[in-house]
Short mmCIF file of C-alpha atoms and ligand atoms in Angstrom, two decimals:
data_model
loop_
_atom_site.label_atom_id
_atom_site.label_comp_id
_atom_site.label_asym_id
_atom_site.label_seq_id
_atom_site.Cartn_x
_atom_site.Cartn_y
_atom_site.Cartn_z
CA MET S 1 75.19 -15.02 -13.52
CA PRO S 2 73.60 -14.05 -16.40
CA THR S 3 71.16 -16.43 -17.75
CA THR S 4 71.19 -17.77 -21.21
CA ASP S 5 68.57 -17.63 -23.52
CA THR S 6 67.99 -18.81 -26.87
CA ILE S 7 66.77 -16.37 -29.29
CA THR S 8 66.39 -14.96 -32.63
CA ASP S 9 69.14 -12.80 -33.96
CA PRO S 10 68.03 -10.84 -36.73
CA SER S 11 70.81 -10.51 -38.45
CA ASP S 12 71.41 -13.99 -39.45
CA ARG S 13 69.47 -15.74 -41.36
CA PRO S 14 65.89 -16.19 -41.48
CA GLY S 15 65.62 -19.11 -39.09
CA ALA S 16 69.16 -19.97 -37.88
CA GLU S 17 69.07 -19.36 -33.79
CA LYS S 18 72.09 -19.01 -31.26
CA PRO S 19 71.93 -18.24 -28.24
CA VAL S 20 72.05 -14.57 -26.77
CA GLU S 21 72.71 -13.92 -22.74
CA ARG S 22 70.08 -11.90 -21.14
CA CYS S 23 70.23 -9.05 -18.34
CA PRO S 24 68.84 -11.04 -14.92
CA GLU S 25 67.37 -7.46 -13.97
CA CYS S 26 65.37 -5.91 -17.15
CA ARG S 27 66.21 -8.59 -19.89
CA SER S 28 67.85 -6.40 -22.17
CA PRO S 29 70.37 -8.74 -24.78
CA LEU S 30 73.99 -8.55 -23.16
CA ALA S 31 77.23 -8.35 -25.32
CA VAL S 32 79.94 -10.52 -23.96
CA ASN S 33 83.07 -10.58 -24.12
CA GLU S 34 85.15 -12.93 -22.44
CA ARG S 35 88.24 -10.67 -21.23
CA PHE S 36 85.58 -8.26 -19.55
CA PRO S 37 83.31 -7.72 -17.18
CA THR S 38 79.15 -8.50 -18.61
CA TRP S 39 77.28 -5.92 -18.14
CA CYS S 40 73.87 -4.31 -18.84
CA PRO S 41 73.71 -1.30 -20.28
CA SER S 42 70.17 -0.23 -20.09
CA CYS S 43 69.89 -1.00 -16.26
CA GLU S 44 74.00 -0.69 -15.25
CA TRP S 45 73.47 -4.38 -13.55
CA ASN S 46 77.26 -5.47 -12.49
CA LEU S 47 78.47 -2.43 -13.67
CA LEU S 48 80.64 -2.89 -11.13
CA PRO S 49 81.13 -6.86 -10.72
CA PRO S 50 80.60 -7.17 -7.13
CA GLU S 51 83.70 -7.51 -4.98
CA PRO S 52 84.35 -11.04 -2.89
CA PRO S 53 83.07 -10.32 0.88
CA ALA S 54 86.41 -10.18 3.33
CA GLU S 55 85.82 -13.05 5.63
CA HIS S 56 88.75 -12.60 7.31
CA LEU S 57 88.10 -10.24 9.73
CA THR S 58 86.60 -9.20 12.87
CA PRO S 59 82.58 -8.38 13.29
CA ARG S 60 84.40 -5.22 14.92
CA GLN S 61 87.06 -4.37 11.21
CA ARG S 62 84.20 -5.57 9.28
CA ARG S 63 82.07 -2.36 10.96
CA ARG S 64 84.40 -0.40 11.12
CA ALA S 65 85.39 -1.02 7.24
CA GLU S 66 81.78 -0.53 6.08
CA LYS S 67 81.49 2.62 8.61
CA ALA S 68 84.45 3.66 6.15
CA GLU S 69 82.87 3.10 3.06
CA ARG S 70 79.98 4.78 4.25
CA ARG S 71 81.84 8.21 4.35
CA ALA S 72 84.12 7.71 1.18
CA GLU S 73 80.81 7.16 -0.74
CA ALA S 74 79.37 10.53 1.45
CA ALA S 75 82.54 12.22 0.14
CA ARG S 76 82.38 11.18 -3.49
CA ARG S 77 78.48 12.29 -3.49
CA ASP S 78 79.58 15.93 -2.07
CA VAL S 79 82.16 15.79 -5.09
CA ARG S 80 79.79 14.75 -7.79
CA GLU S 81 77.22 17.53 -6.45
CA ARG S 82 80.21 19.69 -6.68
CA SER S 83 81.55 19.29 -9.63
CA GLU S 84 77.83 19.03 -11.44
CA GLN S 85 77.51 22.23 -9.82
CA VAL S 86 80.06 23.72 -11.60
CA PHE S 87 80.22 22.36 -14.87
CA LYS S 88 76.47 24.13 -15.14
CA LEU S 89 78.26 27.12 -14.00
CA VAL S 90 80.92 26.71 -17.06
CA ALA S 91 78.75 24.96 -19.50
CA GLU S 92 76.30 28.32 -19.04
CA ASP S 93 78.55 31.75 -19.15
CA GLY S 94 82.29 30.09 -19.87
CA SER S 95 82.73 32.32 -16.29
CA ASP S 96 86.40 32.33 -15.00
CA LEU S 97 84.84 31.68 -11.79
CA GLN S 98 87.21 33.65 -9.46
CA ASP S 99 84.99 33.98 -6.78
CA SER S 100 85.08 34.45 -2.84
CA SER S 101 86.06 30.71 -2.62
CA THR S 102 89.28 31.56 -3.99
CA VAL S 103 90.09 34.97 -2.35
CA ALA S 104 89.64 32.44 1.03
CA ALA S 105 92.06 29.81 -0.39
CA TYR S 106 94.26 32.87 -0.92
CA ALA S 107 93.55 33.80 2.74
CA LEU S 108 93.93 30.56 4.03
CA ALA S 109 97.47 29.65 2.59
CA GLY S 110 98.00 32.72 4.16
CA ALA S 111 97.46 31.46 7.55
CA VAL S 112 99.74 28.52 6.88
CA HIS S 113 102.08 30.31 5.58
CA LEU S 114 102.18 33.25 9.06
CA VAL S 115 102.06 29.91 11.38
CA SER S 116 105.17 28.81 9.29
CA LEU S 117 106.75 32.47 9.36
CA SER S 118 105.97 32.88 13.33
CA VAL S 119 107.39 29.19 14.79
CA PHE S 120 110.46 30.58 12.47
CA LEU S 121 110.51 33.76 13.91
CA LEU S 122 110.33 32.21 17.24
CA GLY S 123 113.14 30.49 17.00
CA ILE S 124 115.37 33.25 15.72
CA ALA S 125 114.47 35.04 18.77
CA LEU S 126 115.05 32.57 21.31
CA VAL S 127 118.42 31.16 19.94
CA THR S 128 120.03 34.81 18.98
CA GLY S 129 119.01 35.53 23.14
CA LEU S 130 116.91 38.10 21.49
CA LEU S 131 113.73 37.22 24.52
CA LEU S 132 115.25 35.47 26.96
CA PRO S 133 118.77 34.86 27.63
CA ALA S 134 118.93 32.05 29.32
CA TRP S 135 121.28 28.92 27.51
CA THR S 136 117.66 26.42 27.99
CA ASN S 137 115.32 28.96 25.59
CA ARG S 138 118.62 28.88 23.30
CA LEU S 139 117.69 24.90 22.95
CA LEU S 140 114.66 25.82 22.82
CA GLY S 141 115.44 28.22 20.05
CA VAL S 142 116.75 25.18 18.30
CA VAL S 143 113.87 22.99 18.32
CA ALA S 144 111.52 25.64 17.45
CA LEU S 145 114.42 26.56 14.40
CA ALA S 146 113.76 22.81 13.14
CA VAL S 147 110.06 23.16 13.31
CA ALA S 148 109.69 25.93 11.23
CA CYS S 149 111.87 23.96 8.64
CA LEU S 150 109.70 21.01 9.10
CA LEU S 151 106.43 23.50 8.70
CA ARG S 152 107.88 25.94 5.68
CA PRO S 153 106.13 26.16 2.30
CA ARG S 154 107.36 23.18 -0.31
CA LEU S 155 107.91 24.14 -3.25
CA GLY S 156 108.55 20.43 -4.96
CA ARG S 157 111.74 19.65 -6.30
CA PRO S 158 112.20 18.98 -9.75
CA ALA S 159 112.75 14.99 -10.79
CA ARG S 160 116.51 14.46 -11.21
CA GLU S 161 115.43 10.34 -12.68
CA GLY S 162 114.30 9.80 -16.35
CA VAL S 163 114.98 13.64 -17.49
CA LEU S 164 115.63 13.86 -21.39
CA ASP S 165 117.62 16.51 -22.54
CA ARG S 166 117.26 18.97 -25.25
CA ALA S 167 120.04 17.60 -27.21
CA THR S 168 119.12 13.79 -26.87
CA ALA S 169 115.41 14.68 -27.85
CA PRO S 170 115.63 18.13 -30.34
CA THR S 171 112.44 16.47 -32.06
CA LEU S 172 110.12 16.36 -28.75
CA TYR S 173 111.08 19.79 -27.55
CA ALA S 174 110.45 21.07 -30.79
CA LEU S 175 107.15 19.59 -30.49
CA VAL S 176 106.74 20.80 -26.97
CA ASP S 177 108.25 24.46 -27.30
CA ARG S 178 105.72 24.72 -30.12
CA ILE S 179 102.46 24.32 -27.95
CA ALA S 180 103.25 26.56 -25.41
CA GLU S 181 103.97 28.79 -27.63
CA GLU S 182 100.90 28.21 -29.48
CA VAL S 183 99.12 27.99 -25.92
CA GLY S 184 101.05 31.31 -24.75
CA ALA S 185 103.43 29.51 -21.61
CA THR S 186 106.71 30.45 -20.81
CA LYS S 187 109.29 26.94 -22.17
CA VAL S 188 109.53 24.45 -20.06
CA ASP S 189 113.38 24.27 -18.43
CA THR S 190 112.71 20.08 -18.33
CA ILE S 191 110.87 17.24 -19.80
CA VAL S 192 110.94 13.82 -17.99
CA VAL S 193 109.64 10.05 -18.78
CA ASP S 194 108.23 7.59 -16.15
CA GLY S 195 106.17 4.92 -15.79
CA ASP S 196 103.22 6.36 -14.90
CA TRP S 197 99.85 6.22 -16.53
CA ASN S 198 99.41 10.36 -16.56
CA LEU S 199 101.47 13.16 -18.34
CA SER S 200 102.05 16.32 -15.59
CA PHE S 201 103.18 19.70 -15.58
CA ALA S 202 104.95 21.04 -12.54
CA VAL S 203 106.05 24.46 -11.55
CA LEU S 204 109.02 23.48 -8.47
CA GLY S 205 112.05 24.11 -6.23
CA LEU S 206 113.17 27.68 -5.35
CA ARG S 207 114.62 28.14 -9.35
CA ARG S 208 110.99 27.80 -10.23
CA ARG S 209 111.90 24.87 -12.98
CA ARG S 210 108.74 24.27 -15.53
CA GLN S 211 109.32 20.80 -15.44
CA LEU S 212 106.50 18.38 -17.84
CA THR S 213 106.63 14.91 -17.18
CA ILE S 214 105.26 12.09 -19.47
CA GLY S 215 103.95 8.82 -18.16
CA LEU S 216 105.40 6.53 -21.71
CA PRO S 217 101.91 3.83 -20.62
CA LEU S 218 99.46 6.65 -21.42
CA TRP S 219 101.50 8.43 -24.40
CA THR S 220 101.94 5.06 -25.92
CA VAL S 221 98.23 4.59 -26.41
CA LEU S 222 97.76 8.32 -27.59
CA ALA S 223 97.49 8.83 -31.39
CA PRO S 224 100.07 11.35 -32.91
CA GLN S 225 97.24 14.23 -32.31
CA GLN S 226 96.22 13.02 -29.34
CA ARG S 227 99.44 13.26 -27.75
CA VAL S 228 99.46 16.82 -29.08
CA SER S 229 95.80 17.70 -27.20
CA VAL S 230 97.36 16.11 -23.56
CA LEU S 231 100.30 17.99 -24.19
CA ALA S 232 98.56 20.90 -25.23
CA HIS S 233 96.04 20.53 -21.84
CA GLU S 234 99.13 20.34 -19.61
CA LEU S 235 100.73 22.97 -20.47
CA GLY S 236 97.51 24.78 -20.67
CA ARG S 237 97.82 25.26 -17.39
CA CYS S 238 100.05 27.64 -17.20
CA VAL S 239 97.64 30.24 -18.51
CA ASN S 240 94.71 29.22 -17.79
CA GLY S 241 94.59 30.77 -13.99
CA ASP S 242 94.41 28.03 -12.42
CA ASN S 243 95.24 29.36 -8.13
CA ARG S 244 96.33 25.27 -6.56
CA ARG S 245 98.95 25.15 -9.01
CA GLY S 246 100.61 29.02 -7.81
CA LEU S 247 103.20 29.59 -5.47
CA TRP S 248 100.73 31.07 -2.67
CA THR S 249 98.19 28.13 -2.34
CA GLY S 250 100.08 26.04 -3.89
CA SER S 251 102.94 25.40 -1.44
CA ALA S 252 100.47 25.88 1.44
CA THR S 253 97.99 23.01 0.35
CA ALA S 254 101.74 21.09 0.04
CA ALA S 255 102.71 22.10 3.38
CA LEU S 256 99.34 20.90 4.67
CA VAL S 257 99.97 18.00 3.28
CA GLU S 258 103.44 16.91 4.68
CA TRP S 259 101.99 18.68 8.25
CA CYS S 260 99.40 15.60 7.55
CA ARG S 261 102.83 13.48 7.14
CA LEU S 262 104.56 14.37 9.37
CA THR S 263 102.18 14.31 12.87
CA ALA S 264 100.30 10.97 11.52
CA PRO S 265 100.16 9.07 14.67
CA LYS S 266 102.23 5.53 15.12
CA ARG S 267 102.40 3.02 17.28
CA THR S 268 106.02 1.87 18.89
CA ARG S 269 106.48 -1.60 20.79
CA LEU S 270 108.38 -0.93 23.43
CA GLY S 271 109.58 -2.93 26.72
CA THR S 272 108.55 -3.32 30.21
CA GLY S 273 109.44 -2.30 33.08
CA SER S 274 109.69 0.66 34.88
CA SER S 275 111.73 2.85 32.34
CA GLY S 276 109.82 1.65 29.30
CA LEU S 277 105.99 2.10 31.45
CA MET S 278 107.31 6.09 31.43
CA MET S 279 108.57 6.00 27.70
CA LEU S 280 104.50 4.06 27.06
CA ILE S 281 103.26 7.32 28.85
CA ALA S 282 105.84 10.04 27.51
CA ASP S 283 104.81 8.41 23.77
CA SER S 284 100.92 8.31 24.38
CA VAL S 285 100.84 11.95 24.99
CA ALA S 286 102.96 12.45 22.69
CA ASN S 287 100.94 10.26 19.85
CA HIS S 288 98.07 12.36 21.23
CA VAL S 289 99.12 15.33 20.92
CA LEU S 290 100.18 14.51 17.34
CA TRP S 291 96.62 13.21 16.48
CA VAL S 292 95.30 16.41 16.99
CA VAL S 293 97.94 18.56 15.05
CA ASN S 294 97.25 16.17 12.35
CA ARG S 295 93.57 16.27 12.49
CA ALA S 296 94.32 20.04 12.34
CA ALA S 297 96.08 19.62 9.27
CA TYR S 298 94.38 17.30 7.91
CA GLY S 299 90.89 18.94 8.56
CA LEU S 300 93.05 22.37 6.80
CA ALA S 301 93.63 20.33 4.03
CA LEU S 302 90.40 19.24 2.58
CA VAL S 303 88.94 22.67 3.67
CA MET S 304 91.55 24.12 0.87
CA ASN S 305 90.31 20.90 -1.52
CA ARG S 306 87.11 22.32 -1.38
CA LEU S 307 87.69 26.06 -1.61
CA SER S 308 90.01 25.28 -5.01
CA LEU S 309 87.35 23.26 -6.70
CA ARG S 310 85.43 25.35 -8.15
CA SER S 311 88.37 27.56 -9.43
CA GLY S 312 90.05 24.27 -10.50
CA GLN S 313 87.91 21.97 -11.98
CA ALA S 314 86.76 25.54 -14.08
CA ALA S 315 90.44 26.22 -14.82
CA GLU S 316 90.76 22.11 -16.16
CA TYR S 317 87.56 22.92 -18.84
CA ARG S 318 89.32 25.80 -20.04
CA ALA S 319 92.54 23.34 -20.67
CA ASP S 320 90.50 21.29 -22.65
CA ARG S 321 89.45 24.25 -24.53
CA LEU S 322 92.76 24.85 -25.73
CA SER S 323 93.72 21.12 -26.52
CA VAL S 324 90.62 21.44 -28.77
CA ARG S 325 91.69 24.69 -30.64
CA LEU S 326 95.39 22.87 -31.11
CA THR S 327 93.91 19.98 -32.43
CA SER S 328 89.95 18.92 -32.46
CA VAL S 329 86.95 17.83 -30.54
CA ALA S 330 87.65 14.66 -31.75
CA ASP S 331 91.33 14.52 -30.51
CA THR S 332 90.32 15.15 -26.83
CA ARG S 333 88.24 13.47 -26.71
CA GLY S 334 89.67 10.60 -27.76
CA ALA S 335 92.57 11.28 -25.43
CA LEU S 336 89.83 11.65 -23.20
CA THR S 337 88.88 8.21 -23.07
CA SER S 338 92.10 6.65 -23.71
CA SER S 339 93.50 7.95 -20.18
CA LEU S 340 90.25 5.56 -19.33
CA HIS S 341 91.91 2.55 -20.19
CA TRP S 342 94.80 2.34 -17.02
CA PRO S 343 92.69 -1.20 -15.76
CA THR S 344 93.73 -2.56 -19.50
CA PHE S 345 97.16 -1.19 -18.14
CA GLU S 346 97.78 -3.22 -14.79
CA THR S 347 96.72 -6.01 -17.05
CA VAL S 348 99.49 -5.78 -19.07
CA VAL S 349 101.85 -5.16 -16.61
CA LEU S 350 101.14 -8.52 -14.38
CA ARG S 351 100.58 -10.77 -17.30
CA GLN S 352 103.74 -9.60 -18.39
CA ARG S 353 105.33 -10.04 -15.50
CA THR S 354 104.10 -13.75 -15.92
CA LEU S 355 105.86 -14.44 -18.46
CA PRO S 356 109.35 -16.51 -18.22
CA ARG S 357 111.81 -14.10 -18.97
CA ARG S 358 113.58 -14.85 -22.36
CA ARG S 359 116.88 -13.35 -23.31
CA ALA S 360 117.59 -13.02 -27.30
CA ASP S 361 121.06 -14.69 -26.69
CA GLY S 362 119.76 -18.05 -25.08
CA GLY S 363 117.90 -18.55 -29.10
CA GLN S 364 114.77 -17.49 -27.70
CA SER S 365 112.64 -15.04 -29.26
CA ALA S 366 112.37 -12.16 -26.52
CA HIS S 367 108.75 -12.12 -24.81
CA PRO S 368 106.44 -9.59 -27.06
CA ASP S 369 107.61 -5.81 -25.99
CA LEU S 370 105.80 -4.19 -23.12
CA TRP S 371 104.74 -1.03 -24.91
CA GLN S 372 103.61 -3.22 -27.98
CA SER S 373 101.18 -5.47 -26.18
CA LEU S 374 99.92 -2.61 -24.26
CA ALA S 375 99.22 -1.02 -27.63
CA GLU S 376 97.55 -3.74 -28.92
CA ALA S 377 95.60 -4.48 -26.21
CA VAL S 378 94.42 -0.50 -25.51
CA ARG S 379 93.43 -0.56 -28.95
CA THR S 380 91.36 -4.21 -28.70
CA VAL S 381 89.17 -2.59 -26.14
CA PRO S 382 85.55 -2.80 -27.34
CA PRO S 383 83.01 -0.02 -27.25
CA MET S 384 81.21 -1.79 -24.55
CA GLU S 385 83.89 -1.55 -22.18
CA THR S 386 84.89 1.74 -22.90
CA GLU S 387 81.23 3.19 -22.03
CA ARG S 388 81.09 1.08 -18.62
CA ARG S 389 84.84 2.52 -17.51
CA LEU S 390 83.19 5.78 -18.16
CA ARG S 391 80.04 5.21 -16.43
CA VAL S 392 81.68 3.50 -13.50
CA ALA S 393 84.29 6.94 -13.63
CA ALA S 394 80.85 8.81 -13.43
CA ARG S 395 79.66 6.82 -10.34
CA GLN S 396 82.89 6.63 -8.36
CA GLY S 397 84.86 10.02 -9.63
CA ASP S 398 87.40 9.20 -11.18
CA ALA S 399 89.26 12.56 -9.42
CA VAL S 400 87.66 11.59 -5.93
CA ASP S 401 89.80 14.72 -4.07
CA GLY S 402 88.02 17.37 -7.23
CA SER S 403 91.33 18.01 -8.42
CA HIS S 404 90.08 16.95 -11.93
CA PRO S 405 86.24 17.07 -13.28
CA PRO S 406 85.30 13.86 -14.15
CA THR S 407 86.01 12.57 -17.13
CA HIS S 408 81.83 11.89 -18.23
CA LEU S 409 81.82 15.96 -17.84
CA ARG S 410 84.62 17.02 -19.31
CA LEU S 411 83.49 15.08 -22.48
CA ARG S 412 80.26 16.73 -22.16
CA MET S 413 81.58 19.80 -22.35
CA LEU S 414 83.25 19.30 -25.14
CA THR S 415 80.57 19.10 -27.25
CA ALA S 416 78.52 21.65 -25.53
CA THR S 417 80.87 24.45 -25.53
CA ALA S 418 83.93 23.80 -27.95
CA PRO S 419 83.42 24.66 -31.93
CA GLU S 420 84.97 22.14 -33.92
CA GLN S 421 87.84 23.25 -35.35
CA HIS S 422 88.27 23.01 -38.86
CA ARG S 423 92.25 23.73 -38.63
CA HIS S 424 94.66 21.92 -36.73
CA PRO S 425 97.65 24.54 -35.75
CA VAL S 426 99.88 22.12 -34.53
CA VAL S 427 100.21 18.66 -36.36
CA LEU S 428 102.12 15.81 -35.35
CA ASP S 429 102.85 14.36 -38.50
CA SER S 430 104.22 10.45 -39.36
CA GLY S 431 108.00 11.41 -39.68
CA ARG S 432 108.13 13.60 -36.20
CA ALA S 433 106.44 11.23 -34.42
CA ALA S 434 108.73 8.48 -35.59
CA LEU S 435 111.56 10.88 -34.68
CA ILE S 436 110.49 11.87 -31.10
CA GLU S 437 109.70 7.74 -30.51
CA ALA S 438 113.97 7.43 -31.32
CA GLU S 439 114.45 9.46 -29.47
CA LEU S 440 112.53 7.93 -26.39
CA ALA S 441 113.64 4.54 -27.02
CA GLU S 442 116.34 4.28 -24.27
CA LEU S 443 114.31 5.49 -21.96
CA ARG S 444 111.61 2.94 -23.10
CA ARG S 445 113.22 0.37 -22.56
CA ARG S 446 114.51 1.68 -18.80
CA VAL S 447 111.26 2.39 -18.00
CA ALA S 448 109.80 -0.75 -19.53
CA GLY S 449 112.70 -2.60 -17.39
CA LYS S 450 111.43 -1.19 -13.86
CA LEU S 451 107.79 -2.00 -14.99
CA VAL S 452 108.28 -5.50 -15.46
ZN1 LIG T 501 69.81 -4.61 -17.49
#
């Protein structure tokens, strides 16, 4: 707990005394806000408030948890170091980092596709009797085809829920089209709205549908120009040469993730007796085989991630530069900083869930709107807490898989390389912002209903 001292605050009248909490480590004065943890910006005391010890664990479980935590910390350190390297390379010469690891990522993706194709061709050869004409082999062929179907490259599937069509949201589509034009991207096919703290863009399915997903919580806390900045970043992904999202490597990575999921060993409980025992042995053998495949797929997915980290993070920096070109350094910085406030979003949702449900028809006023509460809660996060969240993200890595550069590095890159614009090519004025809000109103109600 912070210690309480009594010192003279120079801003007060001479002689007036006021208790000031001081850091127990370095004795610096602390700013206290009861909504948030008290921490020390000088020595980072209590930057991450300690978690309560897990008492229900057996010694063995505890050792295992500690080992897992050490491994996770080593992985975080590795990503941090690599992210710092990419930052240096990009900040120095802004190179596009299409290096040997990118070539290796393409090759690995090729190997993954080759495995799927081989199993598929084997299945065809067996089923058609081309290889061996016995009926048992045809049966094996059917199994091989089923496996090939599971191994197939994954192209993703466009969301069907929360879709906004052009007729319902003409202003939003006009804004997104304008931004796409400015960054040199093709128009999106659909805009989807959901309840995530995120905005994302993806090209999905066999028909390669271009889908933009707007997470209403994050959208709500962004100022209009910050919204333009985030949209420019997302749409900029189509033009920034990010090979992770391309058809070839993207579908291979998604396939690897799917292989991991499919082969995750499951524990089954079976009955006793001799048949139960046989099943148990068969189950155990199958689980061991699956475990080997699972580890192999997991290992390959990790390698893919490592190979793509450099070019992927460099692409994210380029997308940030596009954001600045369409808005300003201040807007892009503001949007990035706002994205740190998801803990506040979680708190607001939890609080709203505990509020009694009042209905307007019951004569009582409806409880405060989720979106208003969220905007207000984020608006009143003090700078000291924003700074703490930024430092926590820097220490823990807010994108542990390295898919994005950590936020503190993205902010630093904005200051290091992006020229301040004095002209705003895309301005979302208050009139159009209000029209877009009206277009989103119905989905806002639906998403809030699901969240709370
Ligand atoms: Zn301190």
